[in-house]
C-alpha positions as a Python dict, from the first residue, in 0.01 Angstrom:
ca = {
    (1, 'M'): (0, 0, 0),
    (2, 'Y'): (98, 348, 36),
    (3, 'K'): (-51, 345, 392),
    (4, 'R'): (143, 15, 490),
    (5, 'I'): (479, 191, 384),
    (6, 'L'): (392, 498, 581),
    (7, 'L'): (280, 292, 887),
    (8, 'S'): (611, 84, 862),
    (9, 'A'): (821, 396, 823),
    (10, 'A'): (638, 552, 1130),
    (11, 'M'): (699, 230, 1341),
    (12, 'V'): (1079, 222, 1255),
    (13, 'L'): (1094, 591, 1332),
    (14, 'A'): (940, 532, 1672),
    (15, 'L'): (1155, 241, 1756),
    (16, 'V'): (1487, 414, 1653),
    (17, 'S'): (1381, 739, 1864),
    (18, 'C'): (1285, 528, 2169),
    (19, 'S'): (1608, 334, 2154),
    (20, 'S'): (1825, 667, 2115),
    (21, 'D'): (1646, 813, 2407),
    (22, 'K'): (1720, 513, 2622),
    (23, 'D'): (2105, 522, 2501),
    (24, 'E'): (2110, 902, 2612),
    (25, 'T'): (1943, 824, 2929),
    (26, 'E'): (2170, 547, 3026),
    (27, 'S'): (2485, 741, 2916),
    (28, 'E'): (2371, 1031, 3123),
    (29, 'A'): (2316, 807, 3414),
    (30, 'E'): (2662, 679, 3373),
    (31, 'I'): (2823, 1029, 3329),
    (32, 'N'): (2629, 1123, 3658),
    (33, 'K'): (2792, 811, 3854),
    (34, 'T'): (3132, 861, 3712),
    (35, 'A'): (3134, 1252, 3778),
    (36, 'I'): (3274, 1203, 4121),
    (37, 'V'): (3570, 1020, 4007),
    (38, 'G'): (3881, 1231, 4066),
    (39, 'T'): (4055, 1426, 4335),
    (40, 'W'): (3858, 1715, 4496),
    (41, 'D'): (4014, 1977, 4743),
    (42, 'A'): (3794, 2168, 4982),
    (43, 'T'): (3823, 2538, 4899),
    (44, 'E'): (3529, 2694, 5087),
    (45, 'L'): (3299, 2653, 5374),
    (46, 'T'): (2972, 2847, 5324),
    (47, 'I'): (2792, 2915, 5652),
    (48, 'D'): (2525, 3148, 5805),
    (49, 'N'): (2716, 3398, 5997),
    (50, 'E'): (2406, 3467, 6208),
    (51, 'T'): (2393, 3107, 6334),
    (52, 'A'): (2727, 2969, 6310),
    (53, 'S'): (2941, 2920, 6628),
    (54, 'D'): (3262, 3114, 6656),
    (55, 'D'): (3450, 2782, 6612),
    (56, 'V'): (3292, 2735, 6269),
    (57, 'K'): (3360, 3121, 6179),
    (58, 'F'): (3730, 3068, 6266),
    (59, 'G'): (3742, 2730, 6071),
    (60, 'K'): (3596, 2907, 5780),
    (61, 'Q'): (3848, 3187, 5794),
    (62, 'I'): (4116, 2925, 5838),
    (63, 'L'): (3996, 2736, 5530),
    (64, 'D'): (3981, 3061, 5324),
    (65, 'F'): (4324, 3163, 5417),
    (66, 'L'): (4487, 2846, 5352),
    (67, 'S'): (4287, 2787, 5013),
    (68, 'N'): (4411, 3132, 4904),
    (69, 'K'): (4770, 3011, 4955),
    (70, 'G'): (4692, 2701, 4751),
    (71, 'C'): (4707, 2473, 5061),
    (72, 'Y'): (4416, 2228, 5088),
    (73, 'I'): (4346, 2078, 5425),
    (74, 'I'): (4079, 1857, 5328),
    (75, 'T'): (4097, 1634, 5014),
    (76, 'L'): (3885, 1355, 4884),
    (77, 'Q'): (3980, 1120, 4634),
    (78, 'F'): (3723, 899, 4439),
    (79, 'N'): (3873, 621, 4227),
    (80, 'E'): (3719, 429, 3926),
    (81, 'D'): (3745, 108, 4129),
    (82, 'L'): (3516, 238, 4388),
    (83, 'S'): (3791, 303, 4636),
    (84, 'A'): (3815, 645, 4819),
    (85, 'I'): (4075, 823, 5019),
    (86, 'A'): (4005, 1117, 5264),
    (87, 'S'): (4293, 1317, 5360),
    (88, 'N'): (4242, 1568, 5649),
    (89, 'S'): (4490, 1811, 5799),
    (90, 'A'): (4249, 1993, 6009),
    (91, 'N'): (4405, 1843, 6327),
    (92, 'Y'): (4739, 1983, 6243),
    (93, 'V'): (4667, 2335, 6156),
    (94, 'E'): (4884, 2570, 6357),
    (95, 'V'): (4788, 2954, 6416),
    (96, 'N'): (5100, 3149, 6484),
    (97, 'A'): (5106, 3508, 6626),
    (98, 'T'): (5347, 3732, 6469),
    (99, 'A'): (5429, 4108, 6477),
    (100, 'D'): (5226, 4143, 6129),
    (101, 'G'): (4926, 3929, 6267),
    (102, 'L'): (4837, 3589, 6236),
    (103, 'D'): (5004, 3335, 6037),
    (104, 'I'): (4877, 2991, 5948),
    (105, 'P'): (5140, 2774, 5775),
    (106, 'C'): (5024, 2492, 5546),
    (107, 'P'): (5007, 2165, 5762),
    (108, 'T'): (5261, 1900, 5664),
    (109, 'E'): (5084, 1614, 5835),
    (110, 'S'): (4732, 1472, 5759),
    (111, 'D'): (4503, 1220, 5858),
    (112, 'E'): (4411, 971, 5587),
    (113, 'S'): (4135, 712, 5573),
    (114, 'A'): (4062, 451, 5283),
    (115, 'S'): (3722, 333, 5223),
    (116, 'T'): (3502, 202, 4955),
    (117, 'Y'): (3206, 402, 4794),
    (118, 'T'): (2915, 405, 4580),
    (119, 'F'): (2769, 713, 4403),
    (120, 'D'): (2433, 740, 4258),
    (121, 'G'): (2461, 1085, 4104),
    (122, 'E'): (2302, 1249, 4411),
    (123, 'T'): (2433, 1061, 4725),
    (124, 'V'): (2787, 919, 4800),
    (125, 'T'): (2803, 642, 5056),
    (126, 'T'): (3097, 507, 5223),
    (127, 'I'): (3185, 294, 5499),
    (128, 'D'): (3346, 456, 5810),
    (129, 'E'): (3618, 320, 6043),
    (130, 'D'): (3353, 132, 6261),
    (131, 'G'): (3211, -41, 5941),
    (132, 'E'): (2879, 148, 5928),
    (133, 'E'): (2763, 315, 5605),
    (134, 'V'): (2769, 696, 5592),
    (135, 'A'): (2540, 873, 5320),
    (136, 'I'): (2624, 1222, 5214),
    (137, 'G'): (2436, 1429, 4974),
    (138, 'V'): (2648, 1571, 4696),
    (139, 'T'): (2581, 1808, 4441),
    (140, 'I'): (2824, 1801, 4109),
    (141, 'D'): (2821, 2104, 3882),
    (142, 'G'): (3115, 2047, 3641),
    (143, 'N'): (3442, 2075, 3853),
    (144, 'V'): (3262, 2205, 4182),
    (145, 'M'): (3127, 1942, 4424),
    (146, 'T'): (2911, 2076, 4720),
    (147, 'L'): (2810, 1852, 5016),
    (148, 'D'): (2650, 1921, 5345),
    (149, 'A'): (2912, 1995, 5616),
    (150, 'S'): (2696, 1853, 5890),
    (151, 'D'): (2727, 1492, 5724),
    (152, 'L'): (3094, 1503, 5811),
    (153, 'D'): (3298, 1444, 6114),
    (154, 'I'): (3562, 1723, 6082),
    (155, 'P'): (3664, 1948, 6361),
    (156, 'N'): (3516, 2306, 6304),
    (157, 'F'): (3368, 2217, 5992),
    (158, 'S'): (3075, 1988, 6104),
    (159, 'E'): (2785, 2218, 6184),
    (160, 'D'): (2528, 2354, 5931),
    (161, 'G'): (2701, 2487, 5607),
    (162, 'Q'): (2826, 2367, 5293),
    (163, 'L'): (3173, 2260, 5194),
    (164, 'I'): (3272, 2336, 4845),
    (165, 'F'): (3518, 2123, 4668),
    (166, 'V'): (3699, 2179, 4343),
    (167, 'K'): (3834, 1900, 4132),
    (168, 'R'): (4193, 1886, 4047),
    (169, 'Q'): (4286, 1925, 3679),
}
């Protein structure tokens, strides 16, 4: 009788611990899928200075300068309903020569494109203007999202490197 009680208790504990692990795994997967929801501002472009073109180096300098002023020229918004909006002001950046050096005002115009997306925790897939799927590898660590810049079609940001986005609070 004592052995039956122990065996029953062991089976109950095994079942409870298995279902608990499954719930944790499911909630972890759900958290990974929803981690992308929010508005993300490009704050940095990491490149290899040895191999990057002059255009990419200049694009990085512009992004750094504007980000330091709180001006974000590339913004991605991922909504809970799986809609997405990309805002890109790169085509409207003006570089002005002044007596004190170069000045880059924050652009007041941007190009926006709306799409739908899916996110599996590692890859975000969107539909471009031509109706084709675009898959981009994404890494999210808290409020920092890193993606491969070569997967994007953004002037001066599309070569090898990584775009770093910070999630708005």
